[in-house]
XYZ file of C-alpha atoms in Angstrom:
709
model
C -0.385 38.541 55.702
C 3.063 38.441 53.409
C 3.816 35.149 54.565
C 0.408 33.729 52.780
C 1.623 35.626 49.485
C 5.020 33.965 48.864
C 5.241 32.103 45.719
C 2.014 33.241 44.651
C 1.370 35.143 41.453
C -0.571 38.355 41.623
C -3.661 36.994 40.032
C -3.980 34.777 42.302
C -4.441 37.446 45.109
C -6.532 39.500 43.348
C -8.899 36.379 42.734
C -8.666 35.781 46.135
C -9.828 39.446 46.849
C -12.538 39.130 44.127
C -13.945 35.954 45.904
C -14.154 37.509 49.167
C -16.155 40.638 47.244
C -18.885 38.228 45.614
C -19.460 36.591 49.417
C -20.360 40.328 50.257
C -22.172 41.375 47.001
C -24.545 38.087 47.530
C -25.394 39.062 50.625
C -28.413 41.221 51.197
C -28.705 44.608 52.231
C -29.570 45.230 55.642
C -31.677 47.877 56.908
C -30.787 50.716 59.238
C -31.073 49.937 63.177
C -33.352 52.744 63.708
C -36.191 51.060 61.346
C -35.799 47.649 63.212
C -37.795 46.881 66.262
C -35.882 46.247 69.328
C -36.367 42.628 69.182
C -34.690 42.429 65.703
C -32.150 44.804 66.491
C -28.333 43.238 66.225
C -26.320 41.663 69.064
C -23.145 42.573 69.570
C -22.056 39.354 67.239
C -24.036 41.129 64.429
C -22.345 44.656 64.970
C -18.734 42.705 64.633
C -20.105 41.626 61.362
C -21.056 44.706 60.251
C -17.526 45.553 61.025
C -16.237 42.828 59.165
C -18.606 43.950 56.292
C -17.465 47.554 56.440
C -13.214 45.735 56.248
C -14.378 43.815 52.969
C -15.968 47.069 51.487
C -12.350 48.586 52.355
C -10.470 45.339 50.633
C -12.984 45.630 47.686
C -12.292 49.481 47.135
C -8.420 48.316 47.488
C -8.995 45.502 44.627
C -10.296 48.062 42.537
C -7.734 50.483 42.970
C -4.858 47.948 42.670
C -6.931 46.862 39.137
C -6.986 50.504 37.988
C -3.083 50.885 38.535
C -2.201 48.329 36.099
C -1.767 48.704 32.678
C -4.829 47.819 29.984
C -2.610 44.814 28.752
C -1.463 43.378 32.313
C -4.858 43.882 33.172
C -6.246 41.714 30.374
C -3.604 38.890 31.017
C -4.306 38.932 34.718
C -7.923 38.587 34.345
C -7.461 35.961 31.854
C -5.456 33.785 34.633
C -8.065 34.260 37.189
C -9.892 31.152 37.892
C -13.298 32.433 37.655
C -16.020 32.255 35.217
C -16.716 34.564 32.093
C -19.344 36.490 33.546
C -17.147 37.136 36.763
C -14.186 38.192 34.318
C -16.483 40.388 32.175
C -18.215 42.487 35.141
C -14.804 42.853 36.747
C -13.364 44.311 33.495
C -16.456 46.147 33.181
C -16.141 47.748 36.564
C -12.273 48.777 36.145
C -12.636 50.055 32.595
C -15.643 52.311 33.918
C -13.729 53.704 36.820
C -10.468 54.507 34.226
C -12.501 56.195 31.768
C -13.903 58.554 34.318
C -10.449 59.231 35.805
C -8.397 59.300 32.056
C -11.276 60.988 30.015
C -12.538 60.069 26.774
C -9.164 60.100 24.970
C -7.910 56.954 26.726
C -9.957 54.671 24.877
C -7.927 55.777 21.297
C -4.653 55.010 22.996
C -3.692 52.767 19.887
C -2.027 54.431 17.126
C -3.473 53.875 13.305
C -0.326 51.963 12.500
C -0.652 49.395 15.849
C -4.846 49.212 14.997
C -3.617 48.197 10.998
C -1.076 45.964 12.077
C -3.376 44.093 14.340
C -6.156 44.101 12.075
C -3.587 42.662 9.384
C -2.571 39.793 12.023
C -6.218 38.690 13.011
C -6.949 38.549 9.287
C -4.140 36.117 8.287
C -4.959 34.382 11.447
C -8.665 33.572 10.376
C -7.507 32.967 6.926
C -4.818 30.337 7.913
C -7.760 28.796 10.245
C -9.916 28.702 7.356
C -7.473 26.847 5.226
C -6.735 24.393 7.795
C -9.862 23.551 8.513
C -10.721 23.323 4.607
C -7.372 20.842 4.166
C -9.265 18.931 6.973
C -12.452 18.747 5.013
C -10.852 17.502 1.942
C -9.601 14.579 3.800
C -9.925 11.578 1.657
C -12.644 9.287 2.675
C -13.167 11.629 5.504
C -17.326 11.025 6.111
C -17.072 7.408 4.858
C -14.747 6.666 7.624
C -16.853 8.140 10.347
C -19.674 6.001 8.840
C -17.662 2.788 8.863
C -16.252 3.549 12.939
C -19.810 4.707 13.943
C -21.633 1.418 12.793
C -18.749 -1.221 12.658
C -16.228 -0.107 15.297
C -12.676 0.793 14.792
C -11.917 -3.185 14.041
C -13.204 -2.646 10.734
C -12.261 0.428 10.076
C -8.660 -0.043 10.720
C -8.966 -2.360 7.292
C -10.055 1.118 5.322
C -7.268 3.089 6.594
C -4.929 0.488 5.751
C -6.129 0.640 2.757
C -5.730 4.346 2.281
C -2.175 4.295 3.734
C -1.300 1.978 1.019
C -3.092 4.538 -1.453
C -0.587 6.750 -0.676
C 2.175 4.594 -0.798
C 1.247 4.040 -4.561
C 0.904 7.375 -5.353
C 4.259 8.650 -4.089
C 6.014 5.663 -6.268
C 3.849 6.430 -9.170
C 5.204 9.995 -8.935
C 8.514 9.087 -8.696
C 8.687 6.687 -11.848
C 6.987 9.247 -13.924
C 9.150 12.174 -13.490
C 12.607 10.550 -13.463
C 11.923 6.975 -15.939
C 8.624 7.582 -17.359
C 8.204 10.659 -18.997
C 11.920 11.270 -20.245
C 11.417 7.640 -21.860
C 7.879 9.060 -23.641
C 9.708 11.991 -24.340
C 12.211 9.944 -26.793
C 9.832 7.186 -28.182
C 11.100 4.489 -29.881
C 10.272 3.136 -33.453
C 9.044 -0.290 -32.385
C 6.036 -2.186 -34.079
C 2.829 -2.138 -31.595
C -0.129 -4.346 -32.197
C -4.206 -3.790 -32.514
C -5.262 -2.943 -28.991
C -7.741 -5.782 -28.089
C -9.796 -5.730 -24.944
C -8.336 -9.188 -23.964
C -4.958 -6.642 -23.488
C -6.213 -5.265 -20.640
C -6.481 -8.640 -18.995
C -3.247 -10.170 -20.088
C -0.859 -7.544 -20.581
C 0.276 -8.701 -23.205
C -0.244 -7.584 -27.344
C -0.657 -3.694 -27.170
C 0.979 -3.164 -23.924
C 4.415 -4.895 -25.052
C 6.327 -2.236 -26.426
C 4.969 0.264 -24.260
C 6.314 2.229 -21.526
C 4.611 0.074 -18.870
C 7.179 -3.027 -19.644
C 11.011 -2.801 -18.397
C 11.956 -3.947 -22.400
C 11.153 -0.555 -24.099
C 13.391 2.111 -22.074
C 16.788 2.375 -23.674
C 20.036 2.607 -22.668
C 20.493 5.955 -24.212
C 21.952 9.201 -22.931
C 20.012 12.535 -23.905
C 20.774 15.950 -23.145
C 18.327 17.848 -21.384
C 18.271 20.960 -23.104
C 17.954 19.704 -26.337
C 14.978 17.211 -25.423
C 12.903 20.296 -24.056
C 13.118 22.385 -27.557
C 16.587 24.288 -26.563
C 19.417 23.862 -29.313
C 22.180 24.528 -27.805
C 25.914 22.962 -27.488
C 27.416 25.503 -25.121
C 25.742 23.650 -22.250
C 25.424 19.770 -22.265
C 23.055 18.531 -19.316
C 23.204 14.304 -20.154
C 20.461 12.481 -18.742
C 21.648 8.732 -18.300
C 18.605 6.742 -18.905
C 20.374 3.713 -17.163
C 21.549 5.635 -13.963
C 17.908 7.305 -13.779
C 16.615 3.665 -13.666
C 18.489 2.332 -11.211
C 18.617 5.339 -8.671
C 15.366 5.826 -8.836
C 14.015 2.732 -7.732
C 16.956 2.512 -5.205
C 15.554 5.794 -4.212
C 12.033 4.565 -4.102
C 12.996 1.751 -1.840
C 15.109 4.024 0.271
C 12.322 6.332 1.034
C 9.390 3.846 1.568
C 11.648 2.388 4.063
C 12.100 5.095 6.074
C 8.500 6.003 6.124
C 7.768 2.497 7.170
C 10.156 2.705 9.972
C 8.141 5.937 11.013
C 4.788 4.731 10.553
C 5.536 1.367 12.729
C 7.578 3.432 15.293
C 4.183 5.943 15.312
C 1.668 2.936 15.609
C 3.870 1.121 18.458
C 3.487 4.628 20.461
C -0.045 5.025 19.661
C -1.235 1.194 20.363
C 1.197 0.682 23.162
C 0.267 4.387 24.935
C 1.322 4.928 28.334
C -1.763 4.811 30.842
C -4.463 2.213 31.339
C -7.725 1.789 29.444
C -9.608 3.007 32.467
C -7.955 6.487 31.877
C -9.231 6.445 28.266
C -12.589 5.030 29.392
C -12.945 8.117 31.701
C -11.988 10.704 28.891
C -14.401 8.686 26.383
C -17.299 8.924 29.220
C -16.979 12.501 30.152
C -14.779 14.215 27.165
C -15.574 12.940 23.867
C -18.638 14.818 22.940
C -18.008 17.562 20.677
C -20.524 20.564 21.147
C -19.813 22.146 17.962
C -21.541 19.577 16.324
C -24.872 20.791 15.063
C -26.267 18.772 12.050
C -28.020 16.118 12.795
C -26.012 13.427 10.425
C -22.962 14.606 12.365
C -24.478 14.328 15.415
C -26.019 10.950 14.854
C -22.629 9.849 13.291
C -20.968 10.854 16.479
C -23.622 9.091 18.867
C -23.072 6.114 17.216
C -18.791 6.202 17.146
C -19.086 6.983 21.042
C -21.240 4.394 21.707
C -19.518 1.905 19.849
C -15.920 3.212 21.359
C -17.801 2.503 24.472
C -19.048 -1.224 24.193
C -15.403 -1.900 22.577
C -13.753 -0.638 26.034
C -16.166 -2.654 28.281
C -16.051 -5.962 25.882
C -12.449 -5.592 26.638
C -12.600 -5.528 30.005
C -14.969 -7.804 30.572
C -12.668 -10.413 28.164
C -9.942 -9.812 30.897
C -11.665 -11.138 33.673
C -12.124 -14.635 31.791
C -10.236 -17.605 33.153
C -9.880 -21.330 32.114
C -9.181 -24.277 33.921
C -6.298 -26.660 33.233
C -8.054 -29.125 31.562
C -9.597 -26.473 29.178
C -6.254 -24.935 28.569
C -4.724 -28.363 27.500
C -7.661 -29.131 25.230
C -7.326 -25.880 23.638
C -3.801 -26.325 23.123
C -4.096 -29.542 21.294
C -6.412 -28.077 19.129
C -4.533 -25.135 18.274
C -1.522 -27.582 17.264
C -3.587 -29.845 14.912
C -5.143 -26.530 13.193
C -1.458 -25.160 12.584
C -0.528 -28.370 11.350
C -3.181 -28.651 8.835
C -2.605 -24.634 8.218
C 1.245 -25.282 7.544
C 0.633 -28.336 5.677
C -1.818 -26.776 3.286
C 0.516 -23.817 2.690
C 3.238 -25.496 1.555
C 1.417 -28.077 -0.330
C -0.727 -25.228 -2.400
C 3.046 -23.257 -2.967
C 4.554 -26.505 -4.162
C 1.758 -27.520 -6.499
C 2.242 -23.298 -8.122
C 5.721 -23.814 -8.326
C 5.486 -27.167 -10.394
C 2.399 -26.031 -12.332
C 4.200 -22.637 -13.236
C 7.150 -24.694 -14.593
C 5.045 -26.607 -16.709
C 3.198 -23.903 -18.112
C 6.531 -21.888 -18.789
C 7.983 -24.640 -20.606
C 5.276 -25.216 -22.999
C 5.105 -21.190 -23.712
C 8.979 -21.297 -24.937
C 8.277 -24.394 -26.902
C 5.226 -22.612 -28.672
C 7.418 -19.221 -28.925
C 10.159 -21.282 -30.270
C 7.486 -23.101 -33.296
C 6.506 -19.283 -33.967
C 3.356 -18.894 -32.609
C 2.361 -15.032 -31.259
C 1.828 -14.118 -27.894
C -2.195 -14.187 -28.546
C -2.176 -17.770 -29.293
C -0.355 -18.662 -25.988
C -1.909 -15.751 -23.336
C -5.085 -17.996 -22.410
C -2.299 -20.878 -21.163
C -0.672 -18.126 -19.103
C -3.418 -16.905 -17.558
C -4.351 -20.162 -15.828
C -1.536 -19.505 -13.784
C -2.598 -16.144 -12.077
C -6.183 -17.900 -11.908
C -4.833 -20.623 -9.831
C -2.877 -18.171 -7.678
C -6.199 -16.045 -7.060
C -8.335 -19.238 -6.369
C -5.936 -20.293 -3.880
C -6.065 -17.194 -2.285
C -9.809 -17.293 -2.347
C -10.309 -20.775 -1.258
C -7.858 -21.613 1.471
C -8.913 -18.513 3.659
C -12.541 -20.100 3.730
C -10.925 -23.476 4.973
C -8.488 -21.440 7.881
C -11.562 -19.824 9.029
C -13.314 -23.397 9.539
C -10.344 -24.631 11.263
C -10.150 -21.592 13.664
C -14.074 -22.162 14.138
C -12.765 -25.232 16.215
C -10.225 -23.143 18.238
C -11.523 -21.080 21.204
C -10.128 -17.845 21.601
C -10.599 -15.082 24.342
C -9.928 -12.168 22.499
C -11.238 -11.853 18.770
C -7.370 -10.366 18.084
C -6.084 -13.039 18.689
C -8.139 -15.046 16.391
C -7.445 -12.386 13.540
C -3.802 -12.326 14.154
C -4.260 -16.171 14.144
C -5.626 -16.295 10.761
C -3.441 -13.342 9.429
C -0.381 -15.312 9.798
C -1.797 -18.410 8.400
C -2.625 -16.323 5.482
C 0.476 -14.746 5.288
C 2.561 -18.045 5.386
C 0.552 -19.435 2.334
C 0.541 -16.197 0.184
C 4.337 -15.291 0.732
C 5.386 -19.204 0.310
C 3.664 -19.039 -2.964
C 5.167 -15.831 -4.021
C 8.540 -16.365 -2.897
C 8.464 -19.910 -4.755
C 7.223 -17.825 -7.888
C 10.322 -15.413 -7.628
C 12.746 -18.080 -7.411
C 10.947 -19.548 -10.321
C 11.063 -16.336 -12.415
C 14.713 -15.351 -11.553
C 15.722 -18.790 -12.395
C 14.123 -20.521 -15.110
C 13.085 -17.445 -17.650
C 16.468 -16.239 -17.991
C 16.322 -18.332 -21.382
C 13.471 -16.166 -22.660
C 15.106 -13.136 -25.076
C 13.507 -10.171 -22.962
C 12.731 -12.021 -19.392
C 12.348 -8.786 -17.321
C 9.228 -7.971 -20.069
C 7.785 -11.352 -19.450
C 8.035 -11.433 -15.645
C 6.368 -8.129 -15.689
C 3.448 -9.315 -17.892
C 3.275 -12.049 -15.075
C 2.788 -9.660 -12.202
C 0.486 -7.443 -13.977
C -1.751 -10.644 -14.405
C -1.604 -11.466 -11.016
C -2.031 -7.962 -10.123
C -5.622 -7.602 -12.684
C -6.705 -11.130 -11.816
C -6.363 -10.880 -8.041
C -8.579 -7.712 -8.485
C -11.250 -9.566 -10.388
C -11.512 -12.277 -7.927
C -11.674 -9.833 -5.046
C -14.623 -7.898 -6.970
C -16.363 -11.164 -7.839
C -16.067 -12.415 -4.230
C -17.361 -9.131 -2.905
C -20.290 -8.566 -4.958
C -21.554 -12.195 -5.130
C -19.681 -14.268 -2.364
C -20.785 -12.137 0.579
C -24.324 -11.443 -0.973
C -25.039 -14.973 -1.388
C -23.244 -15.998 2.110
C -26.203 -13.019 3.487
C -28.935 -14.703 1.650
C -27.627 -18.021 2.912
C -27.378 -16.928 6.223
C -30.713 -15.140 6.374
C -33.009 -17.242 4.145
C -31.717 -21.118 4.469
C -30.218 -21.025 8.091
C -33.022 -18.660 9.413
C -30.601 -16.467 10.883
C -31.922 -12.845 12.075
C -28.055 -11.980 11.947
C -26.032 -10.929 9.013
C -21.951 -12.370 8.430
C -19.463 -10.296 9.836
C -16.527 -8.763 7.868
C -13.585 -10.696 7.779
C -10.782 -8.549 8.492
C -7.966 -10.966 8.361
C -8.690 -12.163 4.516
C -8.797 -8.720 3.353
C -6.067 -7.136 4.804
C -3.985 -10.272 3.774
C -5.616 -9.190 -0.119
C -3.810 -5.862 0.686
C -0.697 -6.602 1.719
C -0.880 -9.326 -1.376
C -1.584 -6.634 -3.864
C 1.327 -4.022 -2.624
C 3.753 -7.034 -2.519
C 3.460 -7.519 -6.202
C 3.689 -4.042 -6.952
C 6.857 -3.693 -4.962
C 7.984 -6.804 -7.452
C 6.907 -4.911 -10.395
C 8.674 -1.588 -10.004
C 12.086 -2.972 -11.871
C 10.153 -5.078 -14.420
C 6.748 -2.630 -14.605
C 7.256 0.996 -13.512
C 3.765 1.931 -14.461
C 1.958 -0.944 -12.163
C 1.329 1.360 -9.235
C -0.962 2.999 -11.377
C -2.857 -0.002 -11.830
C -2.497 -0.576 -8.115
C -4.160 2.772 -7.688
C -7.185 2.300 -9.467
C -7.400 -1.100 -7.814
C -7.577 0.271 -4.257
C -10.094 3.101 -5.173
C -12.430 0.755 -6.792
C -12.101 -1.664 -3.959
C -12.600 0.921 -1.587
C -15.905 1.683 -2.546
C -16.928 -1.664 -3.283
C -15.811 -3.023 0.021
C -17.611 -0.115 1.860
C -21.122 -0.669 -0.017
C -20.872 -4.517 0.241
C -20.151 -3.717 4.320
C -23.197 -1.918 4.129
C -25.605 -4.136 2.776
C -24.560 -7.738 3.304
C -22.305 -7.343 7.077
C -23.590 -6.635 10.279
C -21.637 -5.140 13.621
C -19.440 -7.805 15.278
C -20.850 -9.591 18.133
C -17.933 -8.704 20.137
C -17.081 -5.188 20.160
C -13.297 -4.779 20.506
C -10.792 -2.333 20.803
C -8.142 -2.219 17.579
C -5.518 -0.110 18.773
C -3.212 -2.870 17.961
C -4.606 -3.865 14.783
C -2.895 -0.959 12.549
C 0.661 -1.966 14.180
C -0.097 -5.394 13.144
C -0.427 -4.183 9.672
C 2.428 -1.948 9.371
C 4.373 -4.507 10.940
C 3.370 -7.284 8.616
C 3.962 -5.216 5.769
C 7.566 -4.232 6.492
C 8.765 -7.644 7.400
C 7.459 -10.226 5.139
C 6.310 -8.024 2.209
C 8.846 -4.756 2.109
C 11.396 -7.061 3.309
C 11.179 -9.803 0.773
C 10.536 -7.784 -2.094
C 13.934 -5.639 -0.917
C 15.633 -8.923 -0.944
C 14.251 -10.284 -4.798
C 15.165 -6.256 -5.955
C 18.629 -6.223 -4.421
C 19.465 -9.857 -5.667
C 18.517 -8.845 -9.133
C 20.261 -5.831 -9.347
C 23.678 -7.645 -7.883
C 23.839 -11.071 -9.140
C 21.712 -11.394 -12.136
C 22.544 -10.966 -15.595
C 19.898 -8.457 -17.579
C 18.707 -9.417 -21.014
C 21.202 -8.792 -23.940
C 18.199 -7.566 -26.478
C 16.035 -5.292 -24.433
C 16.236 -2.673 -21.626
C 18.365 -0.104 -20.430
C 21.207 -2.697 -19.297
C 21.162 -4.568 -22.173
C 25.014 -4.767 -22.488
C 26.016 -5.280 -18.844
C 26.451 -8.263 -16.497
C 24.649 -6.814 -13.876
C 22.792 -4.299 -13.120
C 24.823 -2.620 -10.639
C 27.526 -2.433 -13.098
C 26.018 0.465 -14.776
C 26.370 2.426 -11.602
C 30.190 1.955 -11.666
C 30.694 2.638 -14.950
C 28.994 5.960 -14.525
C 30.960 6.940 -11.528
C 34.544 6.133 -13.543
C 33.359 8.626 -16.491
C 32.343 10.878 -13.982
C 35.598 11.003 -12.308
C 37.582 11.143 -15.500
C 35.593 13.943 -17.090
C 35.736 16.124 -14.042
C 38.204 15.705 -11.327
C 36.006 17.662 -8.833
C 33.475 15.106 -8.585
C 35.997 12.479 -6.666
C 33.905 12.826 -3.652
C 30.788 11.317 -5.399
C 33.240 8.549 -6.200
C 34.421 8.022 -2.548
C 31.051 8.308 -1.362
C 29.229 5.547 -4.263
C 32.538 3.307 -3.218
C 32.203 3.278 0.829
C 28.446 3.642 1.057
C 27.089 2.242 -1.770
C 29.538 -0.600 -2.971
C 30.085 -1.383 0.602
C 27.581 -3.636 2.276
C 28.558 -2.932 5.671
C 26.600 0.633 5.223
C 23.363 -1.010 4.683
C 23.957 -3.451 7.118
C 24.531 -0.860 9.403
C 22.126 1.442 8.578
C 19.355 -1.325 8.870
C 20.656 -2.511 12.332
C 20.364 1.381 13.208
C 16.893 1.165 12.492
C 15.741 -1.781 13.772
C 17.526 -0.839 16.944
C 15.498 2.436 17.071
C 12.700 1.009 17.091
C 13.311 -2.176 19.411
C 14.545 0.812 22.074
C 11.225 2.728 21.229
C 9.276 -0.234 22.113
C 11.573 -0.808 25.505
C 10.748 2.824 26.763
C 7.182 2.441 26.132
C 7.021 -1.270 27.691
C 8.975 0.151 30.641
C 6.861 3.240 30.801
C 3.580 0.777 30.604
C 4.924 -1.410 33.805
C 5.858 1.836 35.978
C 2.173 2.948 35.060
C 1.058 -0.648 36.014
C 2.884 -0.700 39.587
C 1.588 3.018 40.215
C -1.734 1.825 39.381
C -1.536 -1.171 41.795
C -0.244 1.139 44.616
C -3.535 3.584 44.189
C -5.367 0.706 44.702
C -3.212 -0.706 47.486
C -3.567 2.981 49.234
C -7.570 2.866 48.517
C -7.657 -0.487 50.488
C -5.683 0.977 53.199
C -8.182 3.841 53.830
C -10.853 1.740 53.563
C -9.202 -0.300 56.476
C -8.337 2.615 58.727
C -11.723 3.912 57.852
C -13.245 0.762 59.281
C -11.004 0.521 62.374
C -11.558 4.313 63.351
C -15.511 3.547 63.093
C -14.644 0.366 65.442
C -13.390 2.481 67.506
C -15.685 5.229 67.929
C -18.528 2.639 68.277
C -16.667 1.350 71.362
C -15.867 4.638 72.378
C -19.460 6.075 72.929
C -21.081 2.906 74.046
C -20.405 3.230 77.438
C -20.781 6.812 77.619
C -24.619 6.206 75.853
C -25.673 3.483 78.516
C -24.390 6.462 81.448
C -26.742 8.933 79.838
C -29.560 6.304 79.747
C -29.074 5.320 83.171
C -29.132 8.775 84.307
C -32.292 9.603 82.538
C -33.720 6.630 84.010
C -32.866 7.910 87.302
C -33.932 11.875 86.742
C -37.282 10.546 84.735
C -38.643 6.916 86.240
C -42.055 7.518 85.169
C -41.279 7.757 81.429
C -39.578 4.433 81.511
C-alpha cells in the first residue's frame, strides 16, 4: 500500500520483501495433488495458502527485478543498509549479480576503467598503510603492557598513580625541550672561561663543585647578545640576527609556564568530563558485562590480562554499589565526626610544627654557611651541612604519612576514596607548608650571598636528589620489610596494600620542586625525567612482589581529577606566584646571571622593547602589545578568570546533566512500578471476573454427569 511506504527508505521496503521471500524459501516443497491420497488432499484453506505462495513468488520476482534495475554501487549500498545478516546479504547479492551477468553479458564485469582500478587500488593501499601506522603508534605507547598488567591485577585505583606519573614525565620532557633549544644550547655554543673543579661522586649528591659553573645553574648564563649567523659559522655583516640571552631566558620561562597552564586547564576540563560523565553507573555496568570483551585478542597472555582487567572492574562496580547502600545511625555519625575533628587537629598541628621547625633549621644552616664562606672555606667543606636540610625535609615527608595513616585507622570511612582524599589533603598541607616557608626563606634571607640564584638552584637540586634517594630506599626496603613483618611476625596471609596517597604526593612534591627550579636550574627537568623513569620500574616491581590487590575494589573515576586539581592549584599556582614575585619584585645578583645589571628581572623586557622601537619604528605594534598585555596585570587577571569560568561552567553543565539523568532514571523506575501495579490490578480483575463463570460451569457439569461427582 502506498500509505505504508511514506517516510520509509527503499532499502527498508526491499528488506521487507526479502524477509517475506525467506519465509517462502524455508517452507518445504509440497507434492503435486495427483500424487496425494484423497484423505491428504488440501482443503479450501490449503488452496488459498497455495494462492498466497504464488503471490509471494511474484513478489520475489518483483524484488529481483527491482534490484537488477539499480546500479551496482547503489545496489551495494542498499544491501549494506538492510537489517539482515551477512549470509543473507551475500546470497541476495549473488542472485542479483548472476541474473545481471546473464542479461548484460561478460563485458559488464569489467566496467571500471584502468584509471579507476588504479585509483581505487592506490586508495586502498594508502588506507591500509595509514591504519598500520596508527596501530604501530598505539603499540609504541610508553608502558602500555605494564599498565595493563597493573590494572588487571590491582584495579584502576593503583593504575591511576602510574598514569599520573606518566603525565608528569611528559610535562618534564616538554619543559626540557624548550629550555634546551632556547636557553641551554645557545649558551653552550658560547662557553665562558670559568674555573671548574674536578668531578667527584659527591657532586652528584650535593650539586656543588664541578656542577656550579655549568649550564645546570643560573649563574653560568650571561647577559650578552650574539649574532645567530655568526654563531652558526656564517661570517656576514650584511644580515644581523641578534639573540638577546636575557630576553630569551625570561620569555622562554614565561612561555613554558603559560603553555603548561593551558595544558593543565585542558587536562582538568577533560578529567572533569570523564569523571562526571553523564549517565549512571548501571549503564557502565551493562556495557562492561555485555560489550567489554575484545574477540580479536588471541594470545594467551593478552587474554589473561583482559580477563583480569574485566573481572577487577566488575568487582569495582559491585563494591561501589554495595557501599552506596550503607547507612549510619545518628550516634555512629556523631562519634565518627568527633574522631575526624580530633584527627584533623592532630594533622594540622603536626604540619605547622614541622614547617616551622624546618624554617628555623634552614635559617641556622644558612647563617653557618655564610659565616664559613666569609672565613674563606670552600664549598666542599660545608656541603655536608647543606645536605642536612634536604635530609630533614625528606625524613619529614617519609615519616609523617605513616603517622597520618595511623590517625586514619581510627577514622571510619564508607568509601576508600574518602580515606585516600583525606590522606592526600593532609600530606599536601604538610609538603606545601614546608615548601612555602622554604621559598620565603630563600627569597628573603639568601640575597646576601654573591650569587644567591645559584645557591637556591643547588638547594632545589639537593631536595630533588635526596627525595629520590629516600623514595627508592623506602620502596626497596620499607615495603619489603613491611611485607615480611605482616607475613612472618603478624602471621597474616595478606600482604600490605599500595599507599596511593603517599606516593601521589611524592610525585606532586617533586614536580613542584621542578617548577620552582626553572628559573634557578634550567636543566633540572632532565634530572626529574631520570627520576620518574627509575621510580616507575621500581614501584612496579615492588607492587608486584610486596603488595596485594585492595580488599575493597573501587572505581577510580574521580582520582585523576583530584590529582590534576592538586597539581594545578596548590602546586602549579604556588610555583607561578613564587616565579612572578621573583621576576617583578626581587633584585637579581650583581655578579652572575643574565640580569646582573638590572634592578628586577622584568626590567630587561622593558629595555628590550624600547630599543626595538627606537631601532625600527615598524615594531611599534609590538611595544603596544607589551605595554597593554604584558605589563598590565589586568590582562593576566582577566585570562585567569576566563579559564576558571570555563572550567566552572563546564562543571556546572555536567552537574545539570547528571541531575537530569538522575530524574529520568527515577521516572523510569516509577513507570516500572506503575506497570507492576496495573498488571496486579488487571490480574485481580481477571480472577474476580472468571471465578463466577468457573463456578457456573462446574455446576452444569455436575447436573449433566452427577455420577462422576
